[in-house]
XYZ file of N, CA and C in Angstrom:
804
model
N 40.401 415.163 86.230
C 38.981 415.501 86.308
C 38.665 416.628 85.327
N 37.450 416.623 84.755
C 37.042 417.752 83.930
C 36.814 418.976 84.804
N 36.917 420.153 84.207
C 36.685 421.365 84.967
C 35.216 421.562 85.298
N 34.969 422.474 86.249
C 33.594 422.731 86.677
C 32.728 423.191 85.522
N 33.290 424.013 84.645
C 32.510 424.525 83.517
C 32.037 423.387 82.624
N 32.928 422.434 82.320
C 32.544 421.305 81.477
C 31.502 420.443 82.179
N 31.682 420.205 83.457
C 30.708 419.400 84.210
C 29.322 420.027 84.114
N 29.245 421.328 84.306
C 27.952 422.011 84.265
C 27.364 422.027 82.859
N 28.207 422.202 81.863
C 27.697 422.276 80.490
C 27.201 420.917 80.009
N 27.869 419.853 80.418
C 27.374 418.518 80.062
C 26.042 418.258 80.758
N 25.930 418.638 82.011
C 24.658 418.476 82.720
C 23.540 419.218 81.993
N 23.843 420.418 81.513
C 22.843 421.179 80.759
C 22.455 420.456 79.474
N 23.428 419.824 78.811
C 23.126 419.066 77.592
C 22.127 417.949 77.870
N 22.321 417.229 78.974
C 21.394 416.147 79.318
C 19.988 416.696 79.545
N 19.902 417.794 80.279
C 18.586 418.385 80.539
C 17.910 418.818 79.235
N 18.683 419.455 78.368
C 18.115 419.972 77.125
C 17.680 418.848 76.193
N 18.505 417.810 76.063
C 18.148 416.691 75.188
C 16.895 415.999 75.691
N 16.805 415.841 76.993
C 15.628 415.198 77.567
C 14.380 416.049 77.358
N 14.493 417.343 77.633
C 13.337 418.234 77.504
C 12.859 418.338 76.065
N 13.792 418.236 75.122
C 13.441 418.392 73.712
C 12.919 417.108 73.091
N 13.626 415.997 73.329
C 13.351 414.773 72.568
C 12.625 413.686 73.346
N 12.733 413.701 74.669
C 12.222 412.566 75.449
C 10.949 412.907 76.217
N 11.026 413.897 77.071
C 9.898 414.177 77.971
C 8.571 414.425 77.253
N 8.564 415.145 76.115
C 7.274 415.355 75.444
C 6.626 414.064 74.948
N 7.411 412.996 74.823
C 6.879 411.735 74.299
C 6.538 410.726 75.398
N 6.828 411.077 76.650
C 6.543 410.125 77.721
C 5.038 409.915 77.835
N 4.637 408.665 77.749
C 3.232 408.260 77.771
C 2.426 408.861 76.619
N 3.112 409.263 75.558
C 2.396 409.781 74.387
C 3.139 409.459 73.095
N 3.796 408.295 73.051
C 4.468 407.860 71.830
C 3.430 407.600 70.745
N 3.750 408.043 69.541
C 2.836 407.851 68.430
C 3.049 406.530 67.720
N 2.123 406.208 66.848
C 2.243 404.998 66.032
C 3.513 405.085 65.193
N 4.269 404.009 65.185
C 5.498 403.978 64.413
C 6.694 404.589 65.101
N 6.543 405.038 66.357
C 7.665 405.651 67.071
C 8.405 404.671 67.970
N 8.001 403.407 67.952
C 8.666 402.349 68.719
C 9.004 401.214 67.767
N 10.228 400.701 67.870
C 10.649 399.582 67.025
C 11.458 398.610 67.865
N 11.666 397.416 67.329
C 12.511 396.413 67.978
C 13.818 396.353 67.203
N 14.913 396.809 67.834
C 16.190 396.838 67.122
C 16.872 395.480 67.130
N 16.536 394.650 68.113
C 16.975 393.256 68.172
C 15.975 392.534 69.061
N 16.104 391.225 69.173
C 15.115 390.446 69.922
C 14.967 390.967 71.352
N 13.778 391.451 71.673
C 13.504 391.919 73.024
C 14.083 393.268 73.375
N 14.716 393.951 72.412
C 15.350 395.246 72.669
C 14.600 396.332 71.900
N 13.957 397.236 72.630
C 13.174 398.294 72.003
C 14.011 399.552 71.788
N 13.625 400.309 70.779
C 14.194 401.634 70.547
C 13.053 402.544 70.115
N 13.114 403.789 70.518
C 12.073 404.741 70.147
C 12.694 405.928 69.424
N 11.827 406.740 68.822
C 12.309 407.958 68.191
C 12.945 408.872 69.231
N 12.498 408.777 70.480
C 13.084 409.585 71.553
C 14.540 409.199 71.801
N 14.840 407.886 71.822
C 16.229 407.429 71.979
C 17.114 408.053 70.906
N 16.672 407.931 69.669
C 17.510 408.341 68.539
C 17.691 409.851 68.475
N 16.611 410.582 68.702
C 16.726 412.040 68.643
C 17.560 412.575 69.807
N 17.375 412.013 70.993
C 18.165 412.460 72.143
C 19.644 412.157 71.934
N 19.957 410.973 71.385
C 21.364 410.644 71.139
C 21.978 411.598 70.127
N 21.230 411.951 69.094
C 21.754 412.892 68.105
C 22.048 414.247 68.746
N 21.155 414.723 69.595
C 21.372 416.000 70.271
C 22.577 415.943 71.204
N 22.689 414.868 71.971
C 23.815 414.730 72.892
C 25.132 414.602 72.145
N 25.132 413.841 71.066
C 26.358 413.659 70.287
C 26.830 414.985 69.718
N 25.925 415.740 69.117
C 26.285 417.042 68.556
C 26.796 417.979 69.643
N 26.126 417.986 70.779
C 26.534 418.865 71.865
C 27.894 418.515 72.436
N 28.155 417.233 72.634
C 29.445 416.801 73.182
C 30.575 417.059 72.195
N 30.321 416.818 70.927
C 31.346 417.093 69.913
C 31.675 418.579 69.862
N 30.689 419.420 70.103
C 30.926 420.861 70.128
C 31.728 421.274 71.360
N 31.439 420.646 72.488
C 32.151 420.972 73.725
C 33.600 420.509 73.698
N 33.850 419.339 73.087
C 35.195 418.744 73.099
C 35.545 418.262 71.691
N 35.882 419.167 70.794
C 36.186 418.777 69.413
C 37.280 417.712 69.349
N 37.053 416.718 68.518
C 38.038 415.660 68.331
C 37.889 414.482 69.264
N 37.070 414.602 70.298
C 36.844 413.485 71.217
C 35.668 412.667 70.689
N 35.878 411.384 70.374
C 34.792 410.583 69.802
C 33.652 410.367 70.790
N 32.460 410.179 70.238
C 31.260 409.902 71.025
C 30.741 408.528 70.637
N 30.595 407.655 71.613
C 30.063 406.305 71.391
C 28.679 406.249 72.020
N 27.662 406.218 71.172
C 26.289 406.177 71.645
C 25.673 404.812 71.440
N 24.768 404.446 72.332
C 24.138 403.126 72.261
C 23.476 402.876 70.915
N 22.721 403.840 70.418
C 21.986 403.606 69.178
C 22.904 403.630 67.969
N 23.959 404.433 68.009
C 24.931 404.435 66.918
C 25.634 403.089 66.824
N 25.958 402.501 67.969
C 26.613 401.190 67.968
C 25.648 400.108 67.497
N 24.371 400.230 67.854
C 23.379 399.260 67.386
C 23.298 399.260 65.866
N 23.437 400.448 65.271
C 23.370 400.559 63.815
C 24.688 400.204 63.149
N 25.798 400.460 63.847
C 27.133 400.235 63.276
C 28.064 399.762 64.400
N 28.120 398.456 64.669
C 28.879 397.939 65.810
C 30.346 398.353 65.846
N 30.948 398.639 64.702
C 32.364 399.007 64.683
C 32.630 400.327 65.408
N 31.592 401.097 65.654
C 31.780 402.356 66.388
C 32.307 402.112 67.805
N 32.105 400.902 68.313
C 32.604 400.572 69.645
C 34.132 400.601 69.689
N 34.772 400.493 68.528
C 36.234 400.528 68.474
C 36.786 401.850 68.998
N 35.972 402.892 68.979
C 36.429 404.200 69.444
C 36.768 404.199 70.928
N 36.339 403.165 71.658
C 36.684 403.083 73.077
C 38.188 402.936 73.296
N 38.919 402.615 72.238
C 40.373 402.514 72.349
C 41.040 403.885 72.406
N 40.294 404.942 72.102
C 40.852 406.289 72.138
C 41.209 406.686 73.565
N 42.126 407.639 73.703
C 42.536 408.069 75.043
C 41.389 408.743 75.783
N 40.576 409.505 75.062
C 39.396 410.137 75.658
C 38.194 409.822 74.784
N 37.093 409.457 75.385
C 35.894 409.112 74.624
C 34.658 409.340 75.492
N 33.597 409.784 74.847
C 32.310 409.937 75.517
C 31.460 408.694 75.311
N 30.734 408.296 76.339
C 29.731 407.237 76.239
C 28.361 407.859 76.479
N 27.392 407.473 75.657
C 26.054 408.059 75.751
C 24.994 406.969 75.777
N 24.156 407.008 76.792
C 22.931 406.205 76.825
C 21.787 407.216 76.842
N 21.196 407.483 75.681
C 20.251 408.596 75.589
C 18.954 408.382 76.347
N 18.564 407.123 76.511
C 17.329 406.804 77.241
C 17.497 405.421 77.851
N 18.030 405.397 79.058
C 18.226 404.131 79.750
C 16.897 403.711 80.376
N 16.491 402.471 80.101
C 15.178 402.031 80.552
C 14.119 402.252 79.491
N 14.489 402.007 78.226
C 13.548 402.260 77.127
C 12.253 401.473 77.286
N 12.354 400.204 77.668
C 11.136 399.399 77.830
C 10.238 399.987 78.914
N 10.840 400.487 79.997
C 10.053 401.153 81.036
C 9.357 402.391 80.469
N 10.111 403.169 79.707
C 9.575 404.388 79.093
C 8.386 404.067 78.197
N 8.553 403.046 77.360
C 7.475 402.646 76.452
C 6.250 402.192 77.239
N 6.482 401.495 78.347
C 5.385 400.983 79.156
C 4.763 401.998 80.094
N 5.296 403.210 80.118
C 4.740 404.247 80.976
C 5.293 404.293 82.382
N 6.314 403.462 82.684
C 6.947 403.492 84.002
C 7.867 404.710 84.107
N 7.959 405.325 85.280
C 8.859 406.468 85.453
C 10.324 406.082 85.622
N 10.640 404.793 85.613
C 12.014 404.345 85.861
C 12.850 404.395 84.585
N 13.307 405.590 84.235
C 14.196 405.772 83.089
C 15.078 406.990 83.355
N 16.166 407.086 82.606
C 17.140 408.142 82.859
C 17.950 408.402 81.595
N 18.705 409.490 81.627
C 19.624 409.856 80.551
C 21.027 409.837 81.147
N 21.983 409.184 80.452
C 23.310 409.004 81.052
C 24.432 409.312 80.059
N 25.485 409.906 80.590
C 26.700 410.196 79.824
C 27.895 409.915 80.725
N 28.982 409.431 80.131
C 30.233 409.253 80.876
C 31.404 409.680 80.004
N 32.424 410.214 80.638
C 33.684 410.537 79.974
C 34.719 409.515 80.415
N 35.281 408.803 79.443
C 36.286 407.778 79.720
C 37.651 408.317 79.298
N 38.618 408.258 80.196
C 39.973 408.742 79.928
C 40.960 407.631 80.261
N 41.764 407.234 79.288
C 42.743 406.184 79.526
C 42.126 404.867 79.945
N 40.929 404.585 79.458
C 40.275 403.312 79.755
C 39.517 403.270 81.063
N 39.488 404.389 81.803
C 38.752 404.440 83.065
C 37.753 405.591 83.036
N 36.633 405.405 83.696
C 35.620 406.450 83.735
C 36.121 407.604 84.595
N 36.172 408.791 83.988
C 36.688 409.967 84.685
C 35.579 410.842 85.241
N 34.425 410.822 84.586
C 33.295 411.624 85.049
C 32.015 411.011 84.510
N 30.925 411.216 85.232
C 29.653 410.659 84.765
C 28.488 411.523 85.211
N 27.424 411.436 84.426
C 26.205 412.205 84.663
C 25.005 411.273 84.497
N 24.082 411.307 85.424
C 22.823 410.565 85.328
C 21.697 411.553 85.618
N 20.830 411.764 84.639
C 19.725 412.708 84.782
C 18.415 411.940 84.849
N 17.691 412.141 85.946
C 16.355 411.578 86.122
C 15.358 412.729 85.985
N 14.840 412.944 84.778
C 14.037 414.149 84.522
C 12.768 414.248 85.354
N 12.062 413.145 85.526
C 10.786 413.216 86.236
C 10.977 413.593 87.698
N 12.102 413.184 88.268
C 12.417 413.535 89.659
C 13.247 414.808 89.759
N 13.691 415.317 88.601
C 14.552 416.498 88.540
C 15.803 416.309 89.395
N 16.453 415.163 89.212
C 17.665 414.855 89.976
C 18.824 414.611 89.015
N 19.890 415.372 89.213
C 21.100 415.225 88.415
C 22.206 414.652 89.302
N 22.625 413.431 88.991
C 23.724 412.780 89.699
C 25.005 412.985 88.899
N 26.044 413.465 89.559
C 27.329 413.715 88.914
C 28.429 413.087 89.757
N 29.362 412.428 89.089
C 30.529 411.873 89.788
C 31.782 412.238 89.016
N 32.845 412.538 89.732
C 34.152 412.809 89.138
C 35.190 411.963 89.862
N 36.042 411.298 89.086
C 37.056 410.450 89.704
C 37.941 411.283 90.633
N 37.957 410.906 91.899
C 38.722 411.643 92.891
C 38.032 412.888 93.409
N 36.839 413.173 92.868
C 36.142 414.399 93.251
C 34.813 414.180 93.928
N 34.452 412.916 94.163
C 33.223 412.620 94.877
C 32.003 412.493 93.988
N 30.880 412.238 94.624
C 29.591 412.066 93.955
C 28.596 413.051 94.549
N 27.705 413.562 93.695
C 26.740 414.559 94.149
C 25.379 414.318 93.493
N 24.341 414.760 94.156
C 22.998 414.816 93.575
C 22.495 416.242 93.730
N 22.253 416.895 92.605
C 21.831 418.305 92.613
C 22.763 419.162 93.464
N 24.054 418.822 93.402
C 25.066 419.591 94.109
C 25.369 419.139 95.517
N 24.532 418.282 96.088
C 24.753 417.818 97.461
C 25.608 416.549 97.472
N 26.621 416.476 98.342
C 27.487 415.292 98.390
C 26.708 414.028 98.736
N 27.147 412.916 98.147
C 26.518 411.618 98.381
C 27.513 410.663 99.013
N 27.036 409.881 99.985
C 27.807 408.771 100.538
C 26.862 407.591 100.688
N 27.390 406.392 100.430
C 26.570 405.196 100.595
C 26.244 404.986 102.071
N 25.246 404.122 102.311
C 24.758 403.903 103.672
C 24.786 402.416 104.031
N 25.967 401.832 104.168
C 26.030 400.408 104.515
C 25.410 400.151 105.878
N 24.732 399.007 106.005
C 24.046 398.742 107.272
C 24.000 397.276 107.638
N 24.357 396.370 106.718
C 24.134 394.943 106.948
C 25.340 394.290 107.613
N 25.061 393.449 108.614
C 26.115 392.695 109.285
C 26.173 391.255 108.808
N 25.128 390.806 108.108
C 25.097 389.432 107.608
C 24.303 389.396 106.316
N 24.483 388.322 105.544
C 23.771 388.193 104.271
C 22.267 388.264 104.471
N 21.784 387.715 105.568
C 20.354 387.713 105.826
C 19.760 389.089 106.045
N 20.610 390.096 106.281
C 20.130 391.467 106.461
C 20.079 392.253 105.156
N 20.671 391.704 104.109
C 20.859 392.483 102.890
C 19.601 392.601 102.050
N 19.421 393.791 101.478
C 18.385 394.033 100.476
C 19.082 394.158 99.132
N 18.713 393.309 98.197
C 19.411 393.308 96.925
C 18.487 393.275 95.731
N 19.042 393.656 94.584
C 18.366 393.512 93.297
C 19.206 392.561 92.459
N 18.606 391.492 91.995
C 19.322 390.472 91.224
C 18.685 390.389 89.847
N 19.414 390.843 88.843
C 18.913 390.873 87.473
C 19.420 389.631 86.752
N 18.532 388.693 86.501
C 18.934 387.373 85.998
C 18.709 387.181 84.503
N 18.184 388.178 83.814
C 17.774 387.989 82.415
C 18.890 387.423 81.536
N 20.104 387.901 81.704
C 21.183 387.517 80.795
C 22.120 386.454 81.376
N 21.794 385.903 82.525
C 22.642 384.872 83.125
C 22.648 383.604 82.281
N 23.817 382.990 82.125
C 23.855 381.676 81.495
C 23.250 380.666 82.470
N 22.821 379.521 81.952
C 22.029 378.602 82.769
C 22.778 378.036 83.977
N 24.032 377.593 83.856
C 24.704 377.107 85.075
C 24.804 378.184 86.158
N 25.114 379.412 85.739
C 25.237 380.496 86.711
C 23.887 380.853 87.308
N 22.850 380.868 86.484
C 21.513 381.188 86.968
C 21.085 380.222 88.076
N 21.327 378.934 87.860
C 20.950 377.947 88.860
C 21.691 378.144 90.162
N 22.991 378.445 90.074
C 23.793 378.650 91.278
C 23.300 379.877 92.049
N 23.047 380.965 91.330
C 22.556 382.182 91.974
C 21.206 381.945 92.637
N 20.308 381.282 91.930
C 18.970 381.056 92.494
C 19.012 380.171 93.736
N 19.935 379.221 93.766
C 20.061 378.376 94.959
C 20.527 379.178 96.164
N 21.277 380.237 95.927
C 21.838 381.019 97.031
C 20.955 382.174 97.489
N 19.897 382.467 96.754
C 19.067 383.626 97.090
C 18.465 383.536 98.486
N 18.170 382.326 98.936
C 17.510 382.167 100.240
C 18.398 382.607 101.404
N 19.701 382.757 101.161
C 20.614 383.198 102.210
C 20.489 384.691 102.494
N 19.843 385.394 101.578
C 19.801 386.849 101.671
C 18.447 387.330 102.173
N 18.376 388.610 102.495
C 17.143 389.194 103.000
C 16.142 389.428 101.881
N 15.806 390.671 101.633
C 14.827 391.026 100.607
C 15.508 391.099 99.246
N 15.015 390.310 98.294
C 15.578 390.289 96.948
C 14.484 390.657 95.952
N 14.791 391.602 95.057
C 13.861 391.969 93.996
C 14.507 391.695 92.644
N 13.706 391.800 91.587
C 14.210 391.623 90.221
C 14.760 392.920 89.646
N 14.794 393.973 90.437
C 15.364 395.235 89.987
C 14.389 396.089 89.207
N 14.869 397.263 88.836
C 14.042 398.263 88.162
C 14.240 398.265 86.651
N 15.149 397.442 86.161
C 15.431 397.332 84.726
C 15.880 398.669 84.135
N 16.628 399.407 84.919
C 17.184 400.682 84.472
C 18.389 400.994 85.345
N 19.589 400.906 84.758
C 20.801 401.171 85.536
C 20.816 402.597 86.069
N 20.235 403.532 85.305
C 20.207 404.924 85.716
C 19.308 405.196 86.904
N 18.526 404.224 87.305
C 17.742 404.292 88.537
C 18.358 403.380 89.597
N 18.869 402.226 89.162
C 19.396 401.228 90.099
C 20.624 401.732 90.859
N 21.575 402.330 90.154
C 22.792 402.795 90.828
C 22.504 403.910 91.841
N 21.758 404.955 91.469
C 21.438 405.971 92.475
C 20.657 405.421 93.664
N 19.778 404.451 93.423
C 19.009 403.868 94.526
C 19.926 403.189 95.532
N 20.974 402.537 95.037
C 21.929 401.903 95.949
C 22.687 402.969 96.749
N 23.152 403.998 96.059
C 23.904 405.049 96.745
C 23.056 405.715 97.826
N 21.767 405.850 97.564
C 20.893 406.534 98.515
C 20.318 405.615 99.584
N 20.714 404.328 99.558
C 20.345 403.428 100.634
C 19.073 402.639 100.437
N 18.486 402.689 99.239
C 17.273 401.903 98.992
C 17.574 400.414 98.860
N 18.771 400.092 98.369
C 19.230 398.708 98.285
C 20.669 398.645 98.780
N 21.106 397.432 99.128
C 22.472 397.240 99.617
C 23.410 396.707 98.539
N 22.852 395.937 97.604
C 23.693 395.418 96.521
C 22.839 395.156 95.289
N 23.526 395.095 94.141
C 22.877 394.774 92.869
C 23.773 393.813 92.114
N 23.163 392.817 91.484
C 23.880 391.930 90.575
C 23.400 392.198 89.157
N 24.332 392.624 88.298
C 24.095 392.737 86.863
C 24.868 391.628 86.171
N 24.443 391.244 84.972
C 25.225 390.262 84.216
C 25.739 390.862 82.914
N 24.842 391.338 82.060
C 25.304 392.025 80.850
C 25.813 393.400 81.251
N 26.994 393.778 80.770
C 27.618 395.016 81.254
C 28.061 395.897 80.091
N 27.103 396.331 79.292
C 27.414 397.238 78.192
C 27.953 398.552 78.754
N 28.976 399.130 78.116
C 29.675 400.265 78.734
C 28.800 401.481 79.007
N 27.881 401.824 78.101
C 27.027 403.000 78.334
C 26.030 402.768 79.467
N 25.742 401.502 79.766
C 24.848 401.194 80.887
C 25.542 401.325 82.238
N 26.840 401.024 82.294
C 27.484 400.848 83.600
C 28.632 401.801 83.910
N 29.225 402.438 82.915
C 30.275 403.406 83.228
C 29.762 404.541 84.119
N 28.588 405.112 83.837
C 28.134 406.218 84.703
C 27.891 405.789 86.149
N 27.171 404.697 86.333
C 26.785 404.288 87.679
C 27.914 403.726 88.511
N 28.835 402.989 87.889
C 29.935 402.429 88.672
C 30.805 403.530 89.265
N 31.018 404.610 88.509
C 31.796 405.717 89.069
C 31.017 406.405 90.188
N 29.725 406.589 89.997
C 28.898 407.199 91.046
C 29.014 406.412 92.346
N 28.894 405.096 92.248
C 28.974 404.244 93.435
C 30.362 404.320 94.069
N 31.402 404.210 93.246
C 32.766 404.227 93.782
C 33.069 405.541 94.494
N 32.661 406.650 93.898
C 32.951 407.952 94.500
C 32.101 408.223 95.735
N 31.014 407.469 95.886
C 30.177 407.610 97.082
C 30.592 406.647 98.190
N 31.630 405.829 97.941
C 32.121 404.922 98.967
C 31.778 403.469 98.765
N 31.121 403.148 97.658
C 30.745 401.768 97.390
C 31.754 401.033 96.534
N 31.360 399.842 96.096
C 32.241 398.963 95.322
C 31.473 398.434 94.120
N 32.129 398.433 92.959
C 31.584 397.793 91.760
C 32.706 396.978 91.140
N 32.556 395.657 91.146
C 33.620 394.786 90.655
C 33.028 393.538 90.024
N 33.837 392.899 89.183
C 33.444 391.622 88.606
C 33.322 390.590 89.734
N 32.589 389.501 89.505
C 32.440 388.492 90.564
C 33.760 387.930 91.083
N 34.823 387.956 90.251
C 36.119 387.461 90.715
C 36.919 388.534 91.447
N 36.328 389.707 91.612
C 36.993 390.784 92.331
C 37.757 391.752 91.458
N 37.881 391.460 90.176
C 38.609 392.362 89.288
C 37.786 393.623 89.035
N 38.452 394.747 88.826
C 37.722 396.013 88.676
C 36.948 396.076 87.369
N 35.845 396.796 87.387
C 35.091 397.034 86.153
C 35.743 398.175 85.381
N 35.928 397.971 84.086
C 36.376 399.039 83.200
C 35.480 399.040 81.973
N 35.068 400.206 81.513
C 34.156 400.260 80.371
C 34.830 399.773 79.102
N 34.197 398.837 78.435
C 34.742 398.303 77.203
C 33.942 397.107 76.760
N 34.239 396.602 75.587
C 33.535 395.413 75.106
C 33.960 394.178 75.882
N 33.065 393.209 75.961
C 33.400 391.949 76.625
C 33.246 392.020 78.125
N 33.299 390.839 78.732
C 33.168 390.748 80.180
C 31.722 390.628 80.605
N 31.477 389.779 81.571
C 30.126 389.621 82.106
C 30.183 389.609 83.627
N 29.090 390.000 84.219
C 28.969 389.952 85.665
C 29.492 391.198 86.342
N 28.682 391.767 87.221
C 29.076 392.949 87.968
C 28.299 392.950 89.278
N 29.036 392.908 90.373
C 28.429 392.975 91.701
C 28.712 394.368 92.256
N 27.653 395.070 92.594
C 27.755 396.446 93.081
C 27.210 396.482 94.504
N 27.952 397.107 95.408
C 27.542 397.084 96.815
C 27.874 398.396 97.506
N 27.227 398.613 98.647
C 27.359 399.871 99.372
C 28.732 400.069 100.000
N 29.443 398.989 100.311
C 30.789 399.089 100.865
C 31.485 397.744 100.694
N 32.803 397.661 100.951
C 33.517 396.400 100.741
C 32.966 395.218 101.530
N 32.626 395.344 102.825
C 32.065 394.178 103.523
C 30.754 393.688 102.906
N 29.919 394.614 102.456
C 28.672 394.204 101.812
C 28.963 393.490 100.503
N 29.955 393.967 99.760
C 30.330 393.303 98.504
C 30.768 391.863 98.777
N 31.563 391.650 99.811
C 32.029 390.300 100.132
C 30.861 389.374 100.462
N 29.839 389.891 101.112
C 28.651 389.083 101.387
C 27.866 388.820 100.105
N 27.695 389.851 99.287
C 26.871 389.727 98.083
C 27.462 388.764 97.069
N 28.781 388.706 96.978
C 29.396 387.820 95.992
C 29.180 386.356 96.359
N 28.671 386.103 97.558
C 28.279 384.752 97.942
C 27.159 384.195 97.090
N 26.523 385.036 96.286
C 25.535 384.554 95.316
C 26.122 383.496 94.394
N 27.435 383.547 94.188
C 28.074 382.643 93.236
C 28.683 381.408 93.895
N 28.478 381.241 95.194
C 29.034 380.069 95.881
C 28.461 378.776 95.305
N 29.312 377.756 95.234
C 28.852 376.434 94.769
C 28.025 375.744 95.849
């Protein structure tokens, strides 16, 4: 685990990057400050400036440890190769960019430290709510310093409240999942922001979430938060999630029994 000083200093970096580059532009983006980096994928000047600030700050805190940022990889995909390093930072400078552009408050700033291929620590900052979520492997999960534990409550699939994000599902899988939705309780399409979705599950707003595309900067922070709070994040076949290129599908749940019910989404 990183020391307390590093945990606090990284949290400060997230707050500072957000206050400097992101928050002043919320609901006030100027002409030319939003672009489409790929089909359906938006990027703003806030994303890029915040990532630059976070990258510089992390490199200063831990010299020699590479930083893999979402926007840097979008510009130069080979930067993802740095995930092979023994220690590496992952940065999502503005998770929920489309929400941010549209004026929705569902966005966050996320950082994770990966050691030996596993997430060792993570930070999720929700500036508008002033909530800092921190998780350390073996050290628990906290929100603004208060310990977090998941709140499992469902005894059957019909009791479950879930978020099912289907945008990136392949067609055979999409059909199978949609056929099984009626077995469950309340199902939503999610908040389209992992930095909001994972904390919402930990705090009991939902019981499970299905993601399909699993980019490392989107899911390394939240999966550790959930695991350290007592939940489960695993591939549909039960294999553990590890941050890296490749792999699809991630079922996240408040506890192991809930995960076993939620994975029924994939039943034939």
